[in-house]
Amino acid sequence: MSLQSIIVHILLLIIFFFVLKRIKYVNKALQFLYVQLAFSAIIQFSFTLMRFSNFHNNLPILHFAVPIDFLLISLFFRHMLKNHIKPIYFDITTVLFITFSVINTLFIQSLFEFNNYVRSIGGLILAVYAILFFLNKLNNPKSSIKTDTYITWIVSSILIYFSGCFFIFIMGNIILQYSVEWSSLSWQIHIYLLLLYNTMMLYSLIMIRSTNKNIVK
């Protein structure tokens, strides 16, 4: 395990216990995000345990984890932007994405194949949500969207990580056909993105804790 991977696991462990302790004190939007962070930590540690147990085929878990991750982050944005974008649009997008995930698993990339298409499209949609958040914030100075610094950090981390994932995973199959070395490099880039994402998220959680003991629901 690389140093970057070890740091990611340490960050995930801290985040996991942090959100478990603080989830009851935050509003509904942040609760969805907290559940997503805890869920991601559990999935990542499951992958690590499987690898050390010489059970390397963790791909079936990804086929279930990616849609759940997408659902939880979508719910976060749905609540953050509910006064500016009709929630039904988020609902429709989520249903379509989950439907595509099922179709992809059944007919395109099986449970034992890496679900590049689902991860790349999901990453693109979540990055678009983050961009919409910032555009709304810029175009509506008096917007009712919470403008706390920690929200900016959270949305920025989502934008950076998932836009990066879009490019990494959409190119995954193409790169693998031509160069295993380039494929390996793409995963190294992903680990750095994951490191940055979790660092920014942890910093956001600390800011939430220090800004207000109880974020009003």
PDB file of N, CA and C in Angstrom, residues 4 17 19 21 29 89 91 101 123 126-127 138 148 151 165 185-186 196 202 217:
ATOM      1  N   GLN A   4       0.314   7.444  -0.120  1.00  0.00           N
ATOM      2  CA  GLN A   4      -0.901   8.204  -0.404  1.00  0.00           C
ATOM      3  C   GLN A   4      -2.145   7.422   0.011  1.00  0.00           C
ATOM      4  N   PHE A  17     -15.697   8.481  11.896  1.00  0.00           N
ATOM      5  CA  PHE A  17     -16.087   8.685  13.287  1.00  0.00           C
ATOM      6  C   PHE A  17     -16.598  10.105  13.533  1.00  0.00           C
ATOM      7  N   VAL A  19     -18.349  11.991  11.351  1.00  0.00           N
ATOM      8  CA  VAL A  19     -19.732  12.132  10.887  1.00  0.00           C
ATOM      9  C   VAL A  19     -20.705  11.348  11.771  1.00  0.00           C
ATOM     10  N   LYS A  21     -20.488  11.010  14.916  1.00  0.00           N
ATOM     11  CA  LYS A  21     -20.676  11.800  16.131  1.00  0.00           C
ATOM     12  C   LYS A  21     -21.508  13.045  15.884  1.00  0.00           C
ATOM     13  N   ALA A  29     -29.647  18.532   4.452  1.00  0.00           N
ATOM     14  CA  ALA A  29     -28.721  18.469   3.318  1.00  0.00           C
ATOM     15  C   ALA A  29     -27.386  17.863   3.744  1.00  0.00           C
ATOM     16  N   TYR A  89     -36.344  17.810 -11.012  1.00  0.00           N
ATOM     17  CA  TYR A  89     -35.257  17.611 -11.978  1.00  0.00           C
ATOM     18  C   TYR A  89     -34.166  16.704 -11.404  1.00  0.00           C
ATOM     19  N   ASP A  91     -34.740  14.496  -9.066  1.00  0.00           N
ATOM     20  CA  ASP A  91     -35.364  13.180  -8.932  1.00  0.00           C
ATOM     21  C   ASP A  91     -35.321  12.412 -10.247  1.00  0.00           C
ATOM     22  N   SER A 101     -27.495   2.553 -14.609  1.00  0.00           N
ATOM     23  CA  SER A 101     -26.562   1.693 -13.861  1.00  0.00           C
ATOM     24  C   SER A 101     -26.987   0.233 -13.933  1.00  0.00           C
ATOM     25  N   GLY A 123     -19.897  10.953 -12.452  1.00  0.00           N
ATOM     26  CA  GLY A 123     -18.965  12.025 -12.117  1.00  0.00           C
ATOM     27  C   GLY A 123     -19.284  13.307 -12.855  1.00  0.00           C
ATOM     28  N   LEU A 126     -22.512  14.948 -11.317  1.00  0.00           N
ATOM     29  CA  LEU A 126     -22.245  15.568 -10.011  1.00  0.00           C
ATOM     30  C   LEU A 126     -21.395  16.825 -10.154  1.00  0.00           C
ATOM     31  N   ALA A 127     -20.466  16.810 -11.118  1.00  0.00           N
ATOM     32  CA  ALA A 127     -19.656  18.011 -11.386  1.00  0.00           C
ATOM     33  C   ALA A 127     -20.554  19.132 -11.911  1.00  0.00           C
ATOM     34  N   LEU A 138     -23.214  33.011  -8.033  1.00  0.00           N
ATOM     35  CA  LEU A 138     -22.687  34.191  -8.709  1.00  0.00           C
ATOM     36  C   LEU A 138     -23.797  35.057  -9.286  1.00  0.00           C
ATOM     37  N   ASP A 148     -21.941  29.772   3.599  1.00  0.00           N
ATOM     38  CA  ASP A 148     -20.889  29.526   4.577  1.00  0.00           C
ATOM     39  C   ASP A 148     -19.653  28.973   3.871  1.00  0.00           C
ATOM     40  N   ILE A 151     -19.509  25.250   3.100  1.00  0.00           N
ATOM     41  CA  ILE A 151     -20.290  24.776   1.956  1.00  0.00           C
ATOM     42  C   ILE A 151     -19.483  24.954   0.669  1.00  0.00           C
ATOM     43  N   CYS A 165     -12.715  12.411 -11.968  1.00  0.00           N
ATOM     44  CA  CYS A 165     -13.156  11.029 -12.188  1.00  0.00           C
ATOM     45  C   CYS A 165     -13.773  10.851 -13.565  1.00  0.00           C
ATOM     46  N   LEU A 185      -1.053   4.835 -14.488  1.00  0.00           N
ATOM     47  CA  LEU A 185      -0.899   6.254 -14.182  1.00  0.00           C
ATOM     48  C   LEU A 185      -2.251   6.888 -13.852  1.00  0.00           C
ATOM     49  N   SER A 186      -3.283   6.488 -14.572  1.00  0.00           N
ATOM     50  CA  SER A 186      -4.609   7.049 -14.318  1.00  0.00           C
ATOM     51  C   SER A 186      -5.085   6.715 -12.908  1.00  0.00           C
ATOM     52  N   LEU A 196      -6.984  14.492  -2.090  1.00  0.00           N
ATOM     53  CA  LEU A 196      -7.395  15.898  -2.049  1.00  0.00           C
ATOM     54  C   LEU A 196      -8.856  16.025  -1.619  1.00  0.00           C
ATOM     55  N   LEU A 202     -12.621  16.750   5.120  1.00  0.00           N
ATOM     56  CA  LEU A 202     -12.316  16.769   6.555  1.00  0.00           C
ATOM     57  C   LEU A 202     -12.181  18.207   7.052  1.00  0.00           C
ATOM     58  N   LYS A 217     -31.478  22.591  11.862  1.00  0.00           N
ATOM     59  CA  LYS A 217     -32.092  21.729  10.848  1.00  0.00           C
ATOM     60  C   LYS A 217     -33.214  22.465  10.143  1.00  0.00           C
TER      61      LYS A 217
END
